[in-house]
Tab-separated table of C-alpha atoms and ligand atoms in Angstrom:
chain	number	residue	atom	x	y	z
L	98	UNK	CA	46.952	-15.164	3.247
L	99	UNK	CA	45.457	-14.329	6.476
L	100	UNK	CA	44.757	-17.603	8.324
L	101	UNK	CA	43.960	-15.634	11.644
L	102	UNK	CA	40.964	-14.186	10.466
L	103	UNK	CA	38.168	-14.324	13.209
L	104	UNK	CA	35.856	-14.772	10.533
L	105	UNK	CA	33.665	-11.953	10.438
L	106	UNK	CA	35.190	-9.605	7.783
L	107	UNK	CA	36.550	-11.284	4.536
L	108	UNK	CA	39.658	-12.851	3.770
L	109	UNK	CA	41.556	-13.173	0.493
L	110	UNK	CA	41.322	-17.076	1.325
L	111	UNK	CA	37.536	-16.654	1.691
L	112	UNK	CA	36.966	-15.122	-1.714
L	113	UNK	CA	38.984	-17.814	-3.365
L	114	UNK	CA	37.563	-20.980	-1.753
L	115	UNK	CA	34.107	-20.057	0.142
L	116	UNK	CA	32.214	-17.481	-2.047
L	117	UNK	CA	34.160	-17.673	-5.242
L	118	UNK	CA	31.124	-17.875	-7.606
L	119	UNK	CA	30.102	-14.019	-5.870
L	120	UNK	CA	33.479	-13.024	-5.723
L	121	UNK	CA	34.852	-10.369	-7.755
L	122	UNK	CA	37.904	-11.023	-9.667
L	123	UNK	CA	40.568	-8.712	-10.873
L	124	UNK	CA	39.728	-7.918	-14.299
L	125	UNK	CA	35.396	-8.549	-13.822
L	126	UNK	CA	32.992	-5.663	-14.479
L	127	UNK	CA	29.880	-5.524	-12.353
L	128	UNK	CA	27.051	-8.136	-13.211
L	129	UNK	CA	23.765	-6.795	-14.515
L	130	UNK	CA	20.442	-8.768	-12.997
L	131	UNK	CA	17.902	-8.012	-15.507
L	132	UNK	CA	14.422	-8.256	-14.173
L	133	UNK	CA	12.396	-7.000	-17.363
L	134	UNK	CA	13.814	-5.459	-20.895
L	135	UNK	CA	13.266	-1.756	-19.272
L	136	UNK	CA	14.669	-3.027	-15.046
L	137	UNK	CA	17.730	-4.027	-14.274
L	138	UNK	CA	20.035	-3.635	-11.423
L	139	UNK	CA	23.634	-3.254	-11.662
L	140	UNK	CA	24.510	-0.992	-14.400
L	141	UNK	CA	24.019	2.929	-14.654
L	142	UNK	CA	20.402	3.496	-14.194
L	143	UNK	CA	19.384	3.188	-9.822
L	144	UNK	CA	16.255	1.389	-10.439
L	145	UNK	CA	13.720	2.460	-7.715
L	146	UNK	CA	11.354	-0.019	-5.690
L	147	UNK	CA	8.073	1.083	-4.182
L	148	UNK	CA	5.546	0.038	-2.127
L	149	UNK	CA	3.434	-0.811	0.884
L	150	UNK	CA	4.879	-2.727	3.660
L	151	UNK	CA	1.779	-5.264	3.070
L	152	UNK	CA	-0.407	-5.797	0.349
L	153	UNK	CA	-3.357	-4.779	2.285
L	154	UNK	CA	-5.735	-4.599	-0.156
L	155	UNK	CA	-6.582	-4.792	-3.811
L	156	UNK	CA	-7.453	-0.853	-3.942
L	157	UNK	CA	-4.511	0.215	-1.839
L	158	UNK	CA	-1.941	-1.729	-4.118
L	159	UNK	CA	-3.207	-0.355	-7.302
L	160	UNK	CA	-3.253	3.267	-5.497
L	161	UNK	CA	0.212	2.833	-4.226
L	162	UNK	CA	1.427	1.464	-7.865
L	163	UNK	CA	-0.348	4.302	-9.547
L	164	UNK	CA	1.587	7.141	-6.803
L	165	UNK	CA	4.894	4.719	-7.386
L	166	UNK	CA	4.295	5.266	-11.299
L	167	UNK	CA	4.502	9.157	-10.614
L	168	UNK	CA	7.336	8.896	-8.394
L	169	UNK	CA	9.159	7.499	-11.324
L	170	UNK	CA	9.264	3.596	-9.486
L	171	UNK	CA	10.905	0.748	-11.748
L	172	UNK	CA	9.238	-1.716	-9.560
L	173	UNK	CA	6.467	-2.613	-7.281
L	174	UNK	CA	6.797	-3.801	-3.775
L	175	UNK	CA	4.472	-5.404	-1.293
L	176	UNK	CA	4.576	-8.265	1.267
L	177	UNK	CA	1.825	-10.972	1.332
L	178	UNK	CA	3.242	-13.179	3.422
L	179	UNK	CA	4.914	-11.061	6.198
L	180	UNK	CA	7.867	-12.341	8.705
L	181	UNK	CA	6.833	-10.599	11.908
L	182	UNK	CA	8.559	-10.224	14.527
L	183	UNK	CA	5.692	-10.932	17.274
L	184	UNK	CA	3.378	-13.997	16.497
L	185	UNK	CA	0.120	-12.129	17.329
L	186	UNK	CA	-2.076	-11.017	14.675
L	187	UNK	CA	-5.378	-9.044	14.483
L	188	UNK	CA	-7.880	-7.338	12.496
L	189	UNK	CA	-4.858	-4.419	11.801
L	190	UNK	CA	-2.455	-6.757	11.742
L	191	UNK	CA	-2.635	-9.430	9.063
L	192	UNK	CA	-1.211	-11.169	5.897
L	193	UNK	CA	-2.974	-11.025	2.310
L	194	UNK	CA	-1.204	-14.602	1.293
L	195	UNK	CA	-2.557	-15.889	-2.174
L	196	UNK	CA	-5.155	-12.697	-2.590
L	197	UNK	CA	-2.127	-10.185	-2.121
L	198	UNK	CA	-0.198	-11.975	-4.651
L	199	UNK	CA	-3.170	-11.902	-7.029
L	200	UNK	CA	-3.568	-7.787	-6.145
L	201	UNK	CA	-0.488	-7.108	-6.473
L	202	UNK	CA	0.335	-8.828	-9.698
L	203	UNK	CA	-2.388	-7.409	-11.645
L	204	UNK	CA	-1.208	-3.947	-10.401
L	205	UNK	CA	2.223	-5.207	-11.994
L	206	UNK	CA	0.415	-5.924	-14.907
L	207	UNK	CA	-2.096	-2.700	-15.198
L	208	UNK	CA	0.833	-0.049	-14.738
L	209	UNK	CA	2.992	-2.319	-16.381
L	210	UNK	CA	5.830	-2.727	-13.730
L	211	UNK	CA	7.690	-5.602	-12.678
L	212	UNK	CA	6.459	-7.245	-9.060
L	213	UNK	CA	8.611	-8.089	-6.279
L	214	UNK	CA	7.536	-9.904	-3.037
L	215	UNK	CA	8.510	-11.900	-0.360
L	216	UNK	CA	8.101	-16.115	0.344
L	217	UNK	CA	9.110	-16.356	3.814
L	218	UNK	CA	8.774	-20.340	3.509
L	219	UNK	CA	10.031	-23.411	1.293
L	220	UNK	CA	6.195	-24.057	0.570
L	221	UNK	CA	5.411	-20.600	-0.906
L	222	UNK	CA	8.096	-20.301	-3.823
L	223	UNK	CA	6.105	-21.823	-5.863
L	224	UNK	CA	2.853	-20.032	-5.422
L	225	UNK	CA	5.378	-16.519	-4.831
L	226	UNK	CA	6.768	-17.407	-8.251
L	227	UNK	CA	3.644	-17.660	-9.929
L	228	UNK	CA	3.035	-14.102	-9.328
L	229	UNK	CA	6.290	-12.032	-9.089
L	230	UNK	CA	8.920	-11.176	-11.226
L	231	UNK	CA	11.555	-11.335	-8.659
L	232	UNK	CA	11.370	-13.117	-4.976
L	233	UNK	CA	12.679	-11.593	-1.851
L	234	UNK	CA	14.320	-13.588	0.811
L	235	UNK	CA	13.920	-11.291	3.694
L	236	UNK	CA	16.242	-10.217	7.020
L	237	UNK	CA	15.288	-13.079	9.128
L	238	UNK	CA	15.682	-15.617	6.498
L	239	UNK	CA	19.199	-15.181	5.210
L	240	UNK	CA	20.439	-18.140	6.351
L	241	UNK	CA	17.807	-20.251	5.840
L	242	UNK	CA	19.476	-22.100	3.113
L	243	UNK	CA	16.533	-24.536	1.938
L	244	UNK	CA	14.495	-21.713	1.025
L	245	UNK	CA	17.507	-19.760	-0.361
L	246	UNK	CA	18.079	-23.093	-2.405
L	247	UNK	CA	14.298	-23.194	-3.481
L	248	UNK	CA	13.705	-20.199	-4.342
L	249	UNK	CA	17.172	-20.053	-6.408
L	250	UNK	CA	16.023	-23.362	-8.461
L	251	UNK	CA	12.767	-21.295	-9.346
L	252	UNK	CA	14.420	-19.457	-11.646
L	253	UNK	CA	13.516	-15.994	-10.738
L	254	UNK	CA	15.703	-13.078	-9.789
L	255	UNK	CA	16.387	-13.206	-6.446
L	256	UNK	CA	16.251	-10.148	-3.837
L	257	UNK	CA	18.305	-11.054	-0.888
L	258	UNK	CA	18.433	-9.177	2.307
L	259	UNK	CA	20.894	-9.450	4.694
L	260	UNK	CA	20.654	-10.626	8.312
L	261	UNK	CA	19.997	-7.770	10.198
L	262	UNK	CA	22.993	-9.534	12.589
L	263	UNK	CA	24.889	-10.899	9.730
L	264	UNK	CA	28.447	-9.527	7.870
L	265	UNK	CA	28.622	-9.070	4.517
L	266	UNK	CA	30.955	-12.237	4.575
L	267	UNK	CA	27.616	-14.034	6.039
L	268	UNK	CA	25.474	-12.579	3.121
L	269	UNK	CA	27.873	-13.449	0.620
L	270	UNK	CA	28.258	-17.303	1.566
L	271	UNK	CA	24.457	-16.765	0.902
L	272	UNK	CA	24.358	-15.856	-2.199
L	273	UNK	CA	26.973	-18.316	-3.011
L	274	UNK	CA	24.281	-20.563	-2.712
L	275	UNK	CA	21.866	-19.096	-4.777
L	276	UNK	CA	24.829	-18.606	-7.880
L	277	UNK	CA	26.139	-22.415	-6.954
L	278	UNK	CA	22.698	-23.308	-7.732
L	279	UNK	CA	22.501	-21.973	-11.303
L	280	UNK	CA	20.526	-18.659	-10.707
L	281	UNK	CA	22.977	-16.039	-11.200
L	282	UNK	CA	20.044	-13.519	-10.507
L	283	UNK	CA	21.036	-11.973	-7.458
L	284	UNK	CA	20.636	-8.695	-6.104
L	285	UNK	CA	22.027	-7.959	-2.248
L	286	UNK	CA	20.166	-5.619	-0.138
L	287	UNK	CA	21.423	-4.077	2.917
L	288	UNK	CA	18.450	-3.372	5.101
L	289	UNK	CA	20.155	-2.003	8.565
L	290	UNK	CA	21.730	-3.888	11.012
L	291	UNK	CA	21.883	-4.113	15.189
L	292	UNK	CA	24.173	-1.696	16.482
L	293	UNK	CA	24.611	-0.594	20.450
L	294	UNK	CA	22.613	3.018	19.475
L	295	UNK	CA	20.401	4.122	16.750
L	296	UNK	CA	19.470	7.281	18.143
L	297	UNK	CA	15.709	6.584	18.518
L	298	UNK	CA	14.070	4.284	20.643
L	299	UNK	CA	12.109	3.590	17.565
L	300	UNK	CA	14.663	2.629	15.769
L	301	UNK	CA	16.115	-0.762	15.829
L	302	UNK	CA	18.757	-0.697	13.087
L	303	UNK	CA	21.696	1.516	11.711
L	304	UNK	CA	21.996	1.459	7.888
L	305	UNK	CA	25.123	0.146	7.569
L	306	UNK	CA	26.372	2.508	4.544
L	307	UNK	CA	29.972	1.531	4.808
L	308	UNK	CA	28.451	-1.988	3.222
L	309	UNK	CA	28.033	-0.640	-0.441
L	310	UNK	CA	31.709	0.357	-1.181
L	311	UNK	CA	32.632	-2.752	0.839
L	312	UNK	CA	30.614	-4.507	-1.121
L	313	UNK	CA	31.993	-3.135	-4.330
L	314	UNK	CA	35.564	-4.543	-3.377
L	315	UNK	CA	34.725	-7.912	-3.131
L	316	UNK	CA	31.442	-8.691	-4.808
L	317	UNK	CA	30.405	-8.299	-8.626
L	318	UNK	CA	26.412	-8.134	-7.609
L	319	UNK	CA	24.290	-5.470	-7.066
L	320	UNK	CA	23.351	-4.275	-3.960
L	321	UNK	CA	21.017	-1.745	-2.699
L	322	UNK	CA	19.344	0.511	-0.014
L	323	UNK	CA	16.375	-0.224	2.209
L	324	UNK	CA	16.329	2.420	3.894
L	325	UNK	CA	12.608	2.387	5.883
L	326	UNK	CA	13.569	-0.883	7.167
L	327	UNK	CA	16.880	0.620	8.532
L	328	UNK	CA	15.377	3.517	10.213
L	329	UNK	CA	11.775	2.591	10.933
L	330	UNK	CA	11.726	6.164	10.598
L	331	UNK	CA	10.278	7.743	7.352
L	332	UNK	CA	11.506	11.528	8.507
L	333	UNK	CA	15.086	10.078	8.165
L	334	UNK	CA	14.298	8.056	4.899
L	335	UNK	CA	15.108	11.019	2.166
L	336	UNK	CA	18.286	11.413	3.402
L	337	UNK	CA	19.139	7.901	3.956
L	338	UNK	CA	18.330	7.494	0.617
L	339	UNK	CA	20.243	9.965	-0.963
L	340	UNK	CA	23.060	9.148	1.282
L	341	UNK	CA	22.925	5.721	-0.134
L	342	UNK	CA	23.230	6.854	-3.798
L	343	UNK	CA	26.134	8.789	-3.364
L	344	UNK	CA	27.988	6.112	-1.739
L	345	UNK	CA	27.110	3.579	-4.469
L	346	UNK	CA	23.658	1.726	-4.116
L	347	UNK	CA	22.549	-0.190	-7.108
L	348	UNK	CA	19.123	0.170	-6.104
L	349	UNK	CA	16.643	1.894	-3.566
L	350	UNK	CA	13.816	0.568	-2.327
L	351	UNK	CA	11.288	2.766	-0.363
L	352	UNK	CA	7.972	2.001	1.767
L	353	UNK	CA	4.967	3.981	1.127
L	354	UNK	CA	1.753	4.480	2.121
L	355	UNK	CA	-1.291	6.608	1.787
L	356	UNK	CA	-2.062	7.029	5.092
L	357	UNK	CA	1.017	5.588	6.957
L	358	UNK	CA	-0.421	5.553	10.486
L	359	UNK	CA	-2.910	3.861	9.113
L	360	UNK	CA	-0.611	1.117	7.346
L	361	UNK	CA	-1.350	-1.929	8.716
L	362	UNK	CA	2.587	-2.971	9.353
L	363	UNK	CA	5.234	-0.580	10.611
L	364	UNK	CA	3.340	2.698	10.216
L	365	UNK	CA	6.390	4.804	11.341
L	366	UNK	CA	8.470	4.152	8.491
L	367	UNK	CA	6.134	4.864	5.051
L	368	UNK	CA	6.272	7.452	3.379
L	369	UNK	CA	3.168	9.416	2.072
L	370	UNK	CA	2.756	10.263	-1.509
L	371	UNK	CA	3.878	14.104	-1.400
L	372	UNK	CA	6.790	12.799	0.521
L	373	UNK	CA	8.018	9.686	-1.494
L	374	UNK	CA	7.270	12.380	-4.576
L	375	UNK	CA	9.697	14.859	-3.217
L	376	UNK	CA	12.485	11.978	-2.037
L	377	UNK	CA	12.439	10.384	-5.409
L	378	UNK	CA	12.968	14.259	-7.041
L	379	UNK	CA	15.971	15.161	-4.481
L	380	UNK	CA	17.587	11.331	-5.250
L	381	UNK	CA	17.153	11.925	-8.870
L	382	UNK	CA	19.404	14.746	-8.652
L	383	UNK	CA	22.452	12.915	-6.756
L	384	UNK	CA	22.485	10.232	-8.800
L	385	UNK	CA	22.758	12.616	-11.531
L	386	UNK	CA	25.532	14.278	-9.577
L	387	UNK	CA	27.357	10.545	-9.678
L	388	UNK	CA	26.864	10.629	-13.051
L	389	UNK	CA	24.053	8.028	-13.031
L	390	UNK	CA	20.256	7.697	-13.496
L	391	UNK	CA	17.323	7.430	-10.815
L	392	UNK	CA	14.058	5.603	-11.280
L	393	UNK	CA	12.252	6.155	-14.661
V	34	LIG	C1	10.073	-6.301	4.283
V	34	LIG	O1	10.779	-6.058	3.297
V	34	LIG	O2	8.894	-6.000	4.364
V	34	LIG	C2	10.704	-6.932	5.442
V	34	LIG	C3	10.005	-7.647	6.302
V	34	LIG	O3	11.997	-6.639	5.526
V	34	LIG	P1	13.146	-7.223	6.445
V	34	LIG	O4	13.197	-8.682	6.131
V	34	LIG	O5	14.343	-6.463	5.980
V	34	LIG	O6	12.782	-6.920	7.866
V	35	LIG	MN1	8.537	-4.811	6.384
């Protein structure tokens, strides 16, 4: 046992005594989080999330959901409620709240896809809940353990992003609190984290790749790619994408847009149709390659 461990990488000690519920033991296959009868994350298939950064609007949602359909998506995507960075809002620059949720679940419903969004406080999961098939705890709120705890006692799948500063021995201890409170619903999501250079002033965080085979050692959940948060460049999304199949993602979640410098939050990383069209074709093809499935 390795008792000097700084505590920033994991420890046999630490899978036995602090995350033992997300720990992987010897002879466990991976779990499977199933969000509907035709989406779930963790076995063979990659499923593929899509969508807008925000839930701008009831006619962009259902045009996004309708270009996600064709991209072969599994899910929709959208924030409502929106964790960003700089408190100042304006006309561009808003959140959708209870309307968003409303849009975007009766896109769910019309292309008949399951919904995933984010509640970025303890007082949303209910109303989040209400509307989604699966609630994402974003970067910022990893370790915010009373909503982690809240949202887990909803029931609902749970998407959890990790802490754009955190290890994967942080984002483990927080889904140990998720499975420790009886929702064993949990799908990681690495998302990019700080580094000293990503290579574009732009962009703010390296997609930490090295995390899914890590992952894979330690953990029996899911855990896939966000790669337009890690760039917050869509030119390097494709390939950040399929880099993230080959290495192992159990998922892949994309932004898109229909007019991305138009998108109301972080313009420089959505896609446009003909381009998430085209990246969802190329991925299809490694994960084939892996001997696994892309999307639908
Ligand atoms: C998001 O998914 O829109 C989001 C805000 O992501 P993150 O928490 O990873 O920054
Ligand atoms: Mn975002």
């Amino acid at each position: 046992m390795n008792n000097t461990n700084p505590g920033k990488d994991i420890s046999e000690e630490d899978l036995l005594t602090k995350f033992p519920l997300a720990a992987r033991s010897a002879s466990q296959s991976n779990s499977v989080v199933e969000i509907s009868d035709q989406v779930s994350f963790g076995g063979k298939n990659i499923p593929l999330i899509v969508g807008p950064n925000l839930v701008e609007s009831e006619e962009l949602i259902f045009q996004v959901a309708e270009a996600a359909i064709k991209a072969g998506a599994n899910m929709l995507r959208g924030g409502c409620f929106k964790p960003l960075t700089f408190p100042y809002r304006s006309e561009k620059y808003f959140e959708t709240g209870e309307d968003g949720l409303k849009w975007l679940h009766q896109a769910g419903k019309h292309f008949n896809i399951p919904v995933v969004t984010e509640a970025v406080s303890e007082d949303q999961v209910d109303l989040v809940s209400k509307y989604s098939d699966m609630i994402q705890i974003g970067t910022r709120n990893m370790q915010n353990y009373p909503l982690i705890v809240k949202a887990a006692k909803s029931g609902k799948p749970i998407l959890l992003k990790r802490g754009y500063g955190s290890s994967l021995r942080d984002l483990l201890g927080a889904a140990e609190y998720i499975l420790y409170n009886k929702n064993s619903q949990v799908v990681l999501c690495e998302r990019g984290i700080t580094a000293p250079h990503t290579h574009r002033s732009s962009s703010r965080f390296l997609l930490d790749i090295q995390v899914f085979p890590a992952a894979r050692e330690v953990t029996h959940l899911p855990i896939i790619s966000d790669p337009s948060h890690a760039s917050f460049w869509s030119p390097w999304v494709p390939s950040l994408v399929n880099a993230s199949v080959a290495v192992g993602a159990d998922g892949i979640m994309i932004e898109t847009h229909p007019n991305p410098m138009e998108a109301a939050v972080d313009p420089l990383q959505a896609l446009n149709f003909s381009q998430l069209a085209k990246c969802a074709d190329e991925s299809k093809q490694v994960a084939l390659a892996i001997g696994r499935t892309l999307g639908q």
